[in-house]
Amino acid sequence: MPYDANLEVSSEDLRQQVQELTEEVDFLRIELEASQRQLNGKDEALKLLQSMAMLDKATSHTKEMLQKAEQERRTLEKEISVLEWEIQFDQVRLKNMEETWKEKYERVLCENVTMKESLELRTNEIKALKSENTILNQQCQELLAMLDVNQQKIFQDNLSLNKTSLMDVTAVELAVLGACTCGDGGPCPCAKMSSATRKQLLQLRKELEAEKKSKEEAYIMADGFRIAFEQQLKRRNDVGLQIDDMEKVCKKGNKRLPNWKILKENGHLFSKEGYKGLGQKLKSMLISPADCKNLECLDEPQEILKILIDLLNDKEEALAHQRKVSYMLARTMEEKADPATSPKSETDGDLHAESSQQNSSDTRLTTDHCTCPTYGDSSESNISLEESKRIVETVFSSLHKELSPKLACVQSSESAAENEAQPVGVGHTET
């Protein structure tokens, strides 16, 4: 029985514990539900907050875009207003330009009408003046036919000068007479001044023409000097080439005559009685004593050629000066023959006289310094370059002919002496 009582007590305790546990479970369930509800509310609140943040961002971007659009709209409105104002201004300006061009066109038409009328009047005046000019020309020709030939030439020269200086002279005269305030009937000092200026201008014209002629003559003379200088250079070049040829010939002759100096020292080759030197032969061609003295003691061909070249150069310079003097004399003779056709001023004549005196003094100086002869006719006394070359060739050929037999004899004697001096069995050497 006690066992049953213990069981009952334990069951009651268990029931109480179960009830307590069930109550705790219910309480915990209620708390869990409440906590779940709180969590759900918090989730919803978070979602609302996120949605609100997204809306705020979207609204700020849209606000910025709206502000930019408004600014662009304002700028476009300003530009449109400016363009409208420019268009209106251009339209007004075009209207004004059209009106001004219309006025100009009307004014030009009026001017053309007046110009046509004035042109008709001027043409009529010109026709009348031409008819008067023809009448005056006929009268002038009739008067010229009544004059002499010299007077006609003088009149034509003055007429040409007046035609060339008509505009200048009339301008000066009009300037003087326009400023004139003299009211007398006789010639006033202004008219005298205009006539004096006219004479002065004519004199200056003549002096200018004389200066032009002297300038042309100076250019012609310079051309003559240049041509003579070029000819002299060409001749010197030709002489140089010919000297080279002559040196080659002399070298060949020296190769053929190796023992010329030995023979001259021994006295076998030259003799004063039977041989006539090259300088003596050339001395017979020259007449001036200075040239003869220069060639007395010369027998070497190179020195003789140098002297001949110097003589030719001096002769060319003298000929150039003679040509210049002859040209000046011819010009002066032409001027003296035709004094009316070629009038000269006194200054021009003085210049020509000074130039001719200077040229003659130059010719005297060159002829004094020149060692060539200047006697008689120049065509007979002037030895040309070809003649001098031919003379030198003949002299050298005669010299070679005179030297060749004696040289052969001397060479044969020398070879015989060498053969005798050599021992037997040794070959002959070439000479």
GROMACS .gro file of C-alpha atoms in nm:
model
  431
    1MET     CA    1   0.000   0.000   0.000
    2PRO     CA    2   0.279   0.231   0.072
    3TYR     CA    3   0.406   0.160  -0.271
    4ASP     CA    4   0.078   0.272  -0.424
    5ALA     CA    5   0.087   0.589  -0.225
    6ASN     CA    6   0.429   0.675  -0.349
    7LEU     CA    7   0.318   0.616  -0.702
    8GLU     CA    8   0.020   0.846  -0.660
    9VAL     CA    9   0.243   1.114  -0.515
   10SER     CA   10   0.489   1.085  -0.793
   11SER     CA   11   0.217   1.097  -1.056
   12GLU     CA   12   0.074   1.408  -0.906
   13ASP     CA   13   0.417   1.563  -0.906
   14LEU     CA   14   0.466   1.465  -1.262
   15ARG     CA   15   0.131   1.616  -1.353
   16GLN     CA   16   0.223   1.938  -1.183
   17GLN     CA   17   0.557   1.942  -1.361
   18VAL     CA   18   0.385   1.868  -1.690
   19GLN     CA   19   0.143   2.150  -1.634
   20GLU     CA   20   0.425   2.383  -1.545
   21LEU     CA   21   0.615   2.273  -1.853
   22THR     CA   22   0.310   2.322  -2.073
   23GLU     CA   23   0.260   2.666  -1.927
   24GLU     CA   24   0.623   2.752  -1.993
   25VAL     CA   25   0.594   2.619  -2.347
   26ASP     CA   26   0.285   2.825  -2.407
   27PHE     CA   27   0.461   3.132  -2.264
   28LEU     CA   28   0.764   3.067  -2.481
   29ARG     CA   29   0.539   3.018  -2.784
   30ILE     CA   30   0.371   3.346  -2.717
   31GLU     CA   31   0.705   3.519  -2.681
   32LEU     CA   32   0.827   3.353  -3.001
   33GLU     CA   33   0.526   3.475  -3.191
   34ALA     CA   34   0.576   3.822  -3.052
   35SER     CA   35   0.942   3.819  -3.150
   36GLN     CA   36   0.851   3.696  -3.499
   37ARG     CA   37   0.601   3.976  -3.532
   38GLN     CA   38   0.867   4.227  -3.427
   39LEU     CA   39   1.110   4.083  -3.682
   40ASN     CA   40   0.851   4.106  -3.958
   41GLY     CA   41   0.780   4.466  -3.862
   42LYS     CA   42   1.148   4.548  -3.871
   43ASP     CA   43   1.181   4.385  -4.216
   44GLU     CA   44   0.894   4.590  -4.347
   45ALA     CA   45   1.044   4.905  -4.197
   46LEU     CA   46   1.380   4.829  -4.361
   47LYS     CA   47   1.210   4.775  -4.695
   48LEU     CA   48   1.029   5.105  -4.657
   49LEU     CA   49   1.351   5.282  -4.570
   50GLN     CA   50   1.529   5.131  -4.873
   51SER     CA   51   1.244   5.232  -5.100
   52MET     CA   52   1.251   5.584  -4.958
   53ALA     CA   53   1.631   5.610  -5.018
   54MET     CA   54   1.591   5.494  -5.378
   55LEU     CA   55   1.317   5.749  -5.431
   56ASP     CA   56   1.536   6.026  -5.289
   57LYS     CA   57   1.823   5.936  -5.528
   58ALA     CA   58   1.591   5.924  -5.828
   59THR     CA   59   1.436   6.256  -5.743
   60SER     CA   60   1.781   6.427  -5.705
   61HIS     CA   61   1.894   6.300  -6.049
   62THR     CA   62   1.570   6.410  -6.207
   63LYS     CA   63   1.605   6.749  -6.041
   64GLU     CA   64   1.955   6.792  -6.185
   65MET     CA   65   1.837   6.694  -6.533
   66LEU     CA   66   1.549   6.936  -6.507
   67GLN     CA   67   1.785   7.217  -6.406
   68LYS     CA   68   2.016   7.146  -6.701
   69ALA     CA   69   1.724   7.137  -6.940
   70GLU     CA   70   1.601   7.472  -6.810
   71GLN     CA   71   1.947   7.628  -6.853
   72GLU     CA   72   1.974   7.500  -7.212
   73ARG     CA   73   1.629   7.631  -7.285
   74ARG     CA   74   1.726   7.974  -7.156
   75THR     CA   75   2.047   7.983  -7.365
   76LEU     CA   76   1.857   7.874  -7.676
   77GLU     CA   77   1.599   8.143  -7.619
   78LYS     CA   78   1.878   8.403  -7.591
   79GLU     CA   79   2.045   8.281  -7.914
   80ILE     CA   80   1.713   8.282  -8.096
   81SER     CA   81   1.650   8.639  -7.987
   82VAL     CA   82   1.999   8.745  -8.104
   83LEU     CA   83   1.950   8.578  -8.443
   84GLU     CA   84   1.613   8.742  -8.487
   85TRP     CA   85   1.771   9.081  -8.415
   86GLU     CA   86   2.054   9.016  -8.664
   87ILE     CA   87   1.806   8.911  -8.932
   88GLN     CA   88   1.608   9.228  -8.881
   89PHE     CA   89   1.927   9.438  -8.894
   90ASP     CA   90   2.041   9.266  -9.216
   91GLN     CA   91   1.706   9.326  -9.377
   92VAL     CA   92   1.723   9.695  -9.291
   93ARG     CA   93   2.079   9.719  -9.422
   94LEU     CA   94   1.988   9.545  -9.748
   95LYS     CA   95   1.704   9.787  -9.798
   96ASN     CA   96   1.937  10.082  -9.743
   97MET     CA   97   2.195   9.935  -9.985
   98GLU     CA   98   1.930   9.887 -10.251
   99GLU     CA   99   1.825  10.246 -10.214
  100THR     CA  100   2.185  10.374 -10.234
  101TRP     CA  101   2.261  10.163 -10.544
  102LYS     CA  102   1.947  10.292 -10.709
  103GLU     CA  103   2.058  10.648 -10.638
  104LYS     CA  104   2.409  10.575 -10.774
  105TYR     CA  105   2.267  10.417 -11.088
  106GLU     CA  106   2.043  10.717 -11.151
  107ARG     CA  107   2.334  10.955 -11.090
  108VAL     CA  108   2.560  10.758 -11.330
  109LEU     CA  109   2.289  10.770 -11.595
  110CYS     CA  110   2.266  11.146 -11.557
  111GLU     CA  111   2.646  11.177 -11.575
  112ASN     CA  112   2.656  10.962 -11.889
  113VAL     CA  113   2.402  11.188 -12.054
  114THR     CA  114   2.606  11.497 -11.967
  115MET     CA  115   2.931  11.325 -12.076
  116LYS     CA  116   2.778  11.235 -12.411
  117GLU     CA  117   2.676  11.595 -12.464
  118SER     CA  118   3.024  11.722 -12.367
  119LEU     CA  119   3.184  11.456 -12.590
  120GLU     CA  120   2.983  11.572 -12.886
  121LEU     CA  121   3.093  11.928 -12.818
  122ARG     CA  122   3.459  11.823 -12.787
  123THR     CA  123   3.442  11.620 -13.107
  124ASN     CA  124   3.309  11.921 -13.289
  125GLU     CA  125   3.589  12.134 -13.142
  126ILE     CA  126   3.850  11.873 -13.238
  127LYS     CA  127   3.721  11.860 -13.592
  128ALA     CA  128   3.745  12.237 -13.615
  129LEU     CA  129   4.099  12.230 -13.470
  130LYS     CA  130   4.202  11.956 -13.712
  131SER     CA  131   4.080  12.160 -14.004
  132GLU     CA  132   4.273  12.461 -13.871
  133ASN     CA  133   4.579  12.240 -13.818
  134THR     CA  134   4.569  12.115 -14.176
  135ILE     CA  135   4.548  12.473 -14.300
  136LEU     CA  136   4.841  12.573 -14.078
  137ASN     CA  137   5.046  12.273 -14.192
  138GLN     CA  138   4.991  12.369 -14.554
  139GLN     CA  139   5.099  12.724 -14.480
  140CYS     CA  140   5.405  12.596 -14.289
  141GLN     CA  141   5.505  12.371 -14.578
  142GLU     CA  142   5.469  12.659 -14.819
  143LEU     CA  143   5.691  12.875 -14.598
  144LEU     CA  144   5.948  12.593 -14.566
  145ALA     CA  145   5.957  12.559 -14.943
  146MET     CA  146   6.051  12.926 -14.962
  147LEU     CA  147   6.348  12.879 -14.718
  148ASP     CA  148   6.700  12.750 -14.788
  149VAL     CA  149   6.821  12.399 -14.709
  150ASN     CA  150   7.027  12.502 -14.406
  151GLN     CA  151   6.743  12.708 -14.266
  152GLN     CA  152   6.508  12.415 -14.318
  153LYS     CA  153   6.743  12.185 -14.120
  154ILE     CA  154   6.773  12.437 -13.838
  155PHE     CA  155   6.395  12.477 -13.828
  156GLN     CA  156   6.341  12.099 -13.818
  157ASP     CA  157   6.590  12.059 -13.532
  158ASN     CA  158   6.421  12.333 -13.329
  159LEU     CA  159   6.080  12.186 -13.410
  160SER     CA  160   6.184  11.841 -13.283
  161LEU     CA  161   6.323  11.993 -12.963
  162ASN     CA  162   6.004  12.192 -12.910
  163LYS     CA  163   5.791  11.883 -12.965
  164THR     CA  164   5.987  11.681 -12.710
  165SER     CA  165   5.981  11.957 -12.447
  166LEU     CA  166   5.637  12.106 -12.528
  167MET     CA  167   5.454  11.971 -12.224
  168ASP     CA  168   5.722  12.075 -11.972
  169VAL     CA  169   5.769  12.422 -12.118
  170THR     CA  170   5.399  12.493 -12.144
  171ALA     CA  171   5.348  12.372 -11.786
  172VAL     CA  172   5.617  12.607 -11.657
  173GLU     CA  173   5.485  12.898 -11.862
  174LEU     CA  174   5.129  12.838 -11.752
  175ALA     CA  175   5.240  12.821 -11.388
  176VAL     CA  176   5.425  13.151 -11.420
  177LEU     CA  177   5.159  13.330 -11.621
  178GLY     CA  178   4.880  13.194 -11.401
  179ALA     CA  179   5.043  13.345 -11.095
  180CYS     CA  180   5.103  13.672 -11.281
  181THR     CA  181   4.910  13.974 -11.150
  182CYS     CA  182   5.055  14.232 -11.389
  183GLY     CA  183   4.790  14.423 -11.581
  184ASP     CA  184   5.013  14.622 -11.816
  185GLY     CA  185   4.977  14.592 -12.189
  186GLY     CA  186   5.352  14.548 -12.250
  187PRO     CA  187   5.573  14.249 -12.166
  188CYS     CA  188   5.584  14.195 -11.791
  189PRO     CA  189   5.871  14.034 -11.594
  190CYS     CA  190   5.667  13.714 -11.566
  191ALA     CA  191   5.671  13.673 -11.944
  192LYS     CA  192   6.043  13.745 -11.949
  193MET     CA  193   6.095  13.483 -11.681
  194SER     CA  194   5.895  13.228 -11.879
  195SER     CA  195   6.100  13.296 -12.192
  196ALA     CA  196   6.423  13.267 -11.991
  197THR     CA  197   6.310  12.935 -11.846
  198ARG     CA  198   6.221  12.818 -12.197
  199LYS     CA  199   6.569  12.905 -12.324
  200GLN     CA  200   6.729  12.741 -12.022
  201LEU     CA  201   6.529  12.424 -12.076
  202LEU     CA  202   6.627  12.413 -12.442
  203GLN     CA  203   6.992  12.455 -12.347
  204LEU     CA  204   6.964  12.180 -12.089
  205ARG     CA  205   6.805  11.956 -12.353
  206LYS     CA  206   7.097  12.014 -12.584
  207GLU     CA  207   7.346  11.944 -12.307
  208LEU     CA  208   7.160  11.626 -12.217
  209GLU     CA  209   7.170  11.506 -12.577
  210ALA     CA  210   7.542  11.588 -12.594
  211GLU     CA  211   7.602  11.392 -12.274
  212LYS     CA  212   7.406  11.098 -12.415
  213LYS     CA  213   7.616  11.102 -12.732
  214SER     CA  214   7.939  11.119 -12.533
  215LYS     CA  215   7.814  10.832 -12.317
  216GLU     CA  216   7.739  10.625 -12.627
  217GLU     CA  217   8.085  10.702 -12.762
  218ALA     CA  218   8.238  10.596 -12.429
  219TYR     CA  219   8.043  10.270 -12.445
  220ILE     CA  220   8.160  10.212 -12.802
  221MET     CA  221   8.519  10.286 -12.703
  222ALA     CA  222   8.491  10.047 -12.408
  223ASP     CA  223   8.360   9.781 -12.645
  224GLY     CA  224   8.656   9.846 -12.873
  225PHE     CA  225   8.899   9.810 -12.582
  226ARG     CA  226   8.725   9.493 -12.469
  227ILE     CA  227   8.736   9.342 -12.817
  228ALA     CA  228   9.104   9.434 -12.853
  229PHE     CA  229   9.179   9.284 -12.512
  230GLU     CA  230   8.996   8.964 -12.603
  231GLN     CA  231   9.184   8.944 -12.931
  232GLN     CA  232   9.512   8.999 -12.748
  233LEU     CA  233   9.429   8.725 -12.498
  234LYS     CA  234   9.336   8.491 -12.781
  235ARG     CA  235   9.659   8.568 -12.962
  236ARG     CA  236   9.860   8.513 -12.646
  237ASN     CA  237   9.692   8.178 -12.597
  238ASP     CA  238   9.774   8.086 -12.955
  239VAL     CA  239  10.132   8.202 -12.901
  240GLY     CA  240  10.152   7.991 -12.585
  241LEU     CA  241  10.034   7.684 -12.775
  242GLN     CA  242  10.284   7.755 -13.052
  243ILE     CA  243  10.560   7.800 -12.792
  244ASP     CA  244  10.473   7.461 -12.647
  245ASP     CA  245  10.500   7.311 -12.995
  246MET     CA  246  10.833   7.487 -13.050
  247GLU     CA  247  10.960   7.362 -12.713
  248LYS     CA  248  10.869   7.008 -12.815
  249VAL     CA  249  11.060   7.059 -13.141
  250CYS     CA  250  11.357   7.199 -12.945
  251LYS     CA  251  11.350   6.903 -12.707
  252LYS     CA  252  11.353   6.664 -13.002
  253GLY     CA  253  11.645   6.860 -13.150
  254ASN     CA  254  11.828   6.845 -12.817
  255LYS     CA  255  11.780   6.467 -12.809
  256ARG     CA  256  11.930   6.441 -13.157
  257LEU     CA  257  12.215   6.681 -13.063
  258PRO     CA  258  12.344   6.561 -12.724
  259ASN     CA  259  12.703   6.669 -12.777
  260TRP     CA  260  12.632   7.026 -12.897
  261LYS     CA  261  12.794   7.192 -12.594
  262ILE     CA  262  13.103   6.966 -12.613
  263LEU     CA  263  13.154   7.050 -12.978
  264LYS     CA  264  13.109   7.420 -12.906
  265GLU     CA  265  13.374   7.406 -12.632
  266ASN     CA  266  13.617   7.216 -12.859
  267GLY     CA  267  13.562   7.466 -13.142
  268HIS     CA  268  13.487   7.196 -13.405
  269LEU     CA  269  13.130   7.313 -13.470
  270PHE     CA  270  13.119   7.692 -13.479
  271SER     CA  271  13.351   7.935 -13.648
  272LYS     CA  272  13.307   8.309 -13.664
  273GLU     CA  273  13.390   8.316 -14.032
  274GLY     CA  274  13.176   8.032 -14.172
  275TYR     CA  275  12.882   8.028 -13.922
  276LYS     CA  276  12.620   8.300 -13.878
  277GLY     CA  277  12.440   8.280 -13.538
  278LEU     CA  278  12.065   8.275 -13.484
  279GLY     CA  279  12.077   8.613 -13.310
  280GLN     CA  280  12.266   8.759 -13.607
  281LYS     CA  281  12.009   8.622 -13.852
  282LEU     CA  282  11.724   8.775 -13.651
  283LYS     CA  283  11.926   9.098 -13.616
  284SER     CA  284  11.927   9.127 -13.995
  285MET     CA  285  11.543   9.124 -13.986
  286LEU     CA  286  11.515   9.393 -13.717
  287ILE     CA  287  11.605   9.755 -13.780
  288SER     CA  288  11.581   9.924 -13.438
  289PRO     CA  289  11.925   9.944 -13.266
  290ALA     CA  290  11.784   9.850 -12.923
  291ASP     CA  291  11.656   9.516 -13.056
  292CYS     CA  292  11.987   9.452 -13.231
  293LYS     CA  293  12.177   9.513 -12.907
  294ASN     CA  294  11.946   9.274 -12.725
  295LEU     CA  295  12.003   9.000 -12.981
  296GLU     CA  296  12.379   9.042 -13.032
  297CYS     CA  297  12.485   8.804 -12.754
  298LEU     CA  298  12.192   8.559 -12.774
  299ASP     CA  299  12.207   8.222 -12.948
  300GLU     CA  300  11.978   8.019 -12.719
  301PRO     CA  301  11.635   7.960 -12.882
  302GLN     CA  302  11.424   7.999 -12.566
  303GLU     CA  303  11.555   8.348 -12.485
  304ILE     CA  304  11.513   8.455 -12.847
  305LEU     CA  305  11.154   8.328 -12.844
  306LYS     CA  306  11.082   8.525 -12.526
  307ILE     CA  307  11.215   8.843 -12.686
  308LEU     CA  308  11.005   8.780 -12.998
  309ILE     CA  309  10.692   8.729 -12.787
  310ASP     CA  310  10.756   9.055 -12.600
  311LEU     CA  311  10.798   9.235 -12.932
  312LEU     CA  312  10.471   9.091 -13.063
  313ASN     CA  313  10.281   9.191 -12.747
  314ASP     CA  314  10.417   9.546 -12.769
  315LYS     CA  315  10.319   9.561 -13.134
  316GLU     CA  316   9.963   9.446 -13.052
  317GLU     CA  317   9.927   9.716 -12.786
  318ALA     CA  318  10.051   9.981 -13.029
  319LEU     CA  319   9.804   9.860 -13.293
  320ALA     CA  320   9.516   9.877 -13.042
  321HIS     CA  321   9.604  10.237 -12.955
  322GLN     CA  322   9.636  10.323 -13.324
  323ARG     CA  323   9.289  10.180 -13.387
  324LYS     CA  324   9.147  10.387 -13.104
  325VAL     CA  325   9.307  10.706 -13.236
  326SER     CA  326   9.189  10.633 -13.590
  327TYR     CA  327   8.835  10.579 -13.462
  328MET     CA  328   8.841  10.909 -13.276
  329LEU     CA  329   8.979  11.091 -13.581
  330ALA     CA  330   8.709  10.940 -13.800
  331ARG     CA  331   8.439  11.056 -13.559
  332THR     CA  332   8.581  11.409 -13.547
  333MET     CA  333   8.601  11.420 -13.927
  334GLU     CA  334   8.237  11.312 -13.952
  335GLU     CA  335   8.135  11.581 -13.703
  336LYS     CA  336   8.327  11.846 -13.900
  337ALA     CA  337   8.177  11.726 -14.229
  338ASP     CA  338   7.817  11.744 -14.100
  339PRO     CA  339   7.795  12.031 -13.847
  340ALA     CA  340   7.423  12.100 -13.909
  341THR     CA  341   7.300  11.742 -13.864
  342SER     CA  342   7.506  11.677 -13.550
  343PRO     CA  343   7.518  11.999 -13.339
  344LYS     CA  344   7.754  11.985 -13.043
  345SER     CA  345   7.791  12.207 -12.741
  346GLU     CA  346   8.118  12.365 -12.638
  347THR     CA  347   8.145  12.137 -12.338
  348ASP     CA  348   8.112  11.831 -12.560
  349GLY     CA  349   8.389  11.962 -12.789
  350ASP     CA  350   8.616  12.022 -12.491
  351LEU     CA  351   8.552  11.671 -12.367
  352HIS     CA  352   8.634  11.524 -12.708
  353ALA     CA  353   8.951  11.733 -12.732
  354GLU     CA  354   9.064  11.620 -12.387
  355SER     CA  355   8.988  11.255 -12.469
  356SER     CA  356   9.177  11.278 -12.801
  357GLN     CA  357   9.475  11.445 -12.627
  358GLN     CA  358   9.473  11.177 -12.362
  359ASN     CA  359   9.453  10.902 -12.624
  360SER     CA  360   9.740  11.057 -12.822
  361SER     CA  361   9.948  11.086 -12.504
  362ASP     CA  362   9.869  10.721 -12.427
  363THR     CA  363   9.981  10.622 -12.774
  364ARG     CA  364  10.302  10.824 -12.734
  365LEU     CA  365  10.372  10.658 -12.403
  366THR     CA  366  10.310  10.310 -12.539
  367THR     CA  367  10.519  10.375 -12.848
  368ASP     CA  368  10.801  10.517 -12.632
  369HIS     CA  369  10.800  10.211 -12.410
  370CYS     CA  370  10.761   9.976 -12.702
  371THR     CA  371  11.085   9.833 -12.846
  372CYS     CA  372  10.935   9.749 -13.185
  373PRO     CA  373  10.996   9.974 -13.491
  374THR     CA  374  10.729  10.228 -13.587
  375TYR     CA  375  10.869  10.371 -13.908
  376GLY     CA  376  10.696  10.408 -14.245
  377ASP     CA  377  10.377  10.222 -14.329
  378SER     CA  378  10.238  10.003 -14.050
  379SER     CA  379  10.135   9.723 -14.290
  380GLU     CA  380  10.497   9.686 -14.410
  381SER     CA  381  10.667   9.711 -14.070
  382ASN     CA  382  10.434   9.490 -13.863
  383ILE     CA  383  10.552   9.128 -13.850
  384SER     CA  384  10.253   8.905 -13.789
  385LEU     CA  385  10.248   8.601 -13.570
  386GLU     CA  386  10.243   8.351 -13.857
  387GLU     CA  387  10.543   8.517 -14.024
  388SER     CA  388  10.743   8.509 -13.700
  389LYS     CA  389  10.660   8.142 -13.655
  390ARG     CA  390  10.766   8.068 -14.011
  391ILE     CA  391  11.093   8.262 -13.963
  392VAL     CA  392  11.176   8.074 -13.644
  393GLU     CA  393  11.103   7.739 -13.812
  394THR     CA  394  11.331   7.826 -14.105
  395VAL     CA  395  11.610   7.936 -13.869
  396PHE     CA  396  11.589   7.616 -13.666
  397SER     CA  397  11.578   7.401 -13.982
  398SER     CA  398  11.888   7.577 -14.119
  399LEU     CA  399  12.061   7.536 -13.785
  400HIS     CA  400  11.977   7.166 -13.783
  401LYS     CA  401  12.105   7.125 -14.139
  402GLU     CA  402  12.433   7.298 -14.053
  403LEU     CA  403  12.484   7.098 -13.737
  404SER     CA  404  12.387   6.751 -13.864
  405PRO     CA  405  12.698   6.668 -14.084
  406LYS     CA  406  12.951   6.798 -13.831
  407LEU     CA  407  12.774   6.615 -13.552
  408ALA     CA  408  12.777   6.292 -13.752
  409CYS     CA  409  13.154   6.324 -13.804
  410VAL     CA  410  13.215   6.391 -13.436
  411GLN     CA  411  12.995   6.099 -13.331
  412SER     CA  412  13.178   5.863 -13.569
  413SER     CA  413  13.517   5.979 -13.435
  414GLU     CA  414  13.404   5.931 -13.076
  415SER     CA  415  13.268   5.583 -13.148
  416ALA     CA  416  13.597   5.484 -13.316
  417ALA     CA  417  13.796   5.609 -13.017
  418GLU     CA  418  13.576   5.413 -12.779
  419ASN     CA  419  13.612   5.096 -12.988
  420GLU     CA  420  13.990   5.131 -12.984
  421ALA     CA  421  13.989   5.182 -12.607
  422GLN     CA  422  13.780   4.867 -12.544
  423PRO     CA  423  13.949   4.521 -12.529
  424VAL     CA  424  13.893   4.254 -12.788
  425GLY     CA  425  13.574   4.042 -12.739
  426VAL     CA  426  13.369   4.323 -12.593
  427GLY     CA  427  13.066   4.431 -12.804
  428HIS     CA  428  13.022   4.779 -12.943
  429THR     CA  429  12.814   5.014 -12.728
  430GLU     CA  430  12.529   5.215 -12.868
  431THR     CA  431  12.591   5.588 -12.910
   0.00000   0.00000   0.00000
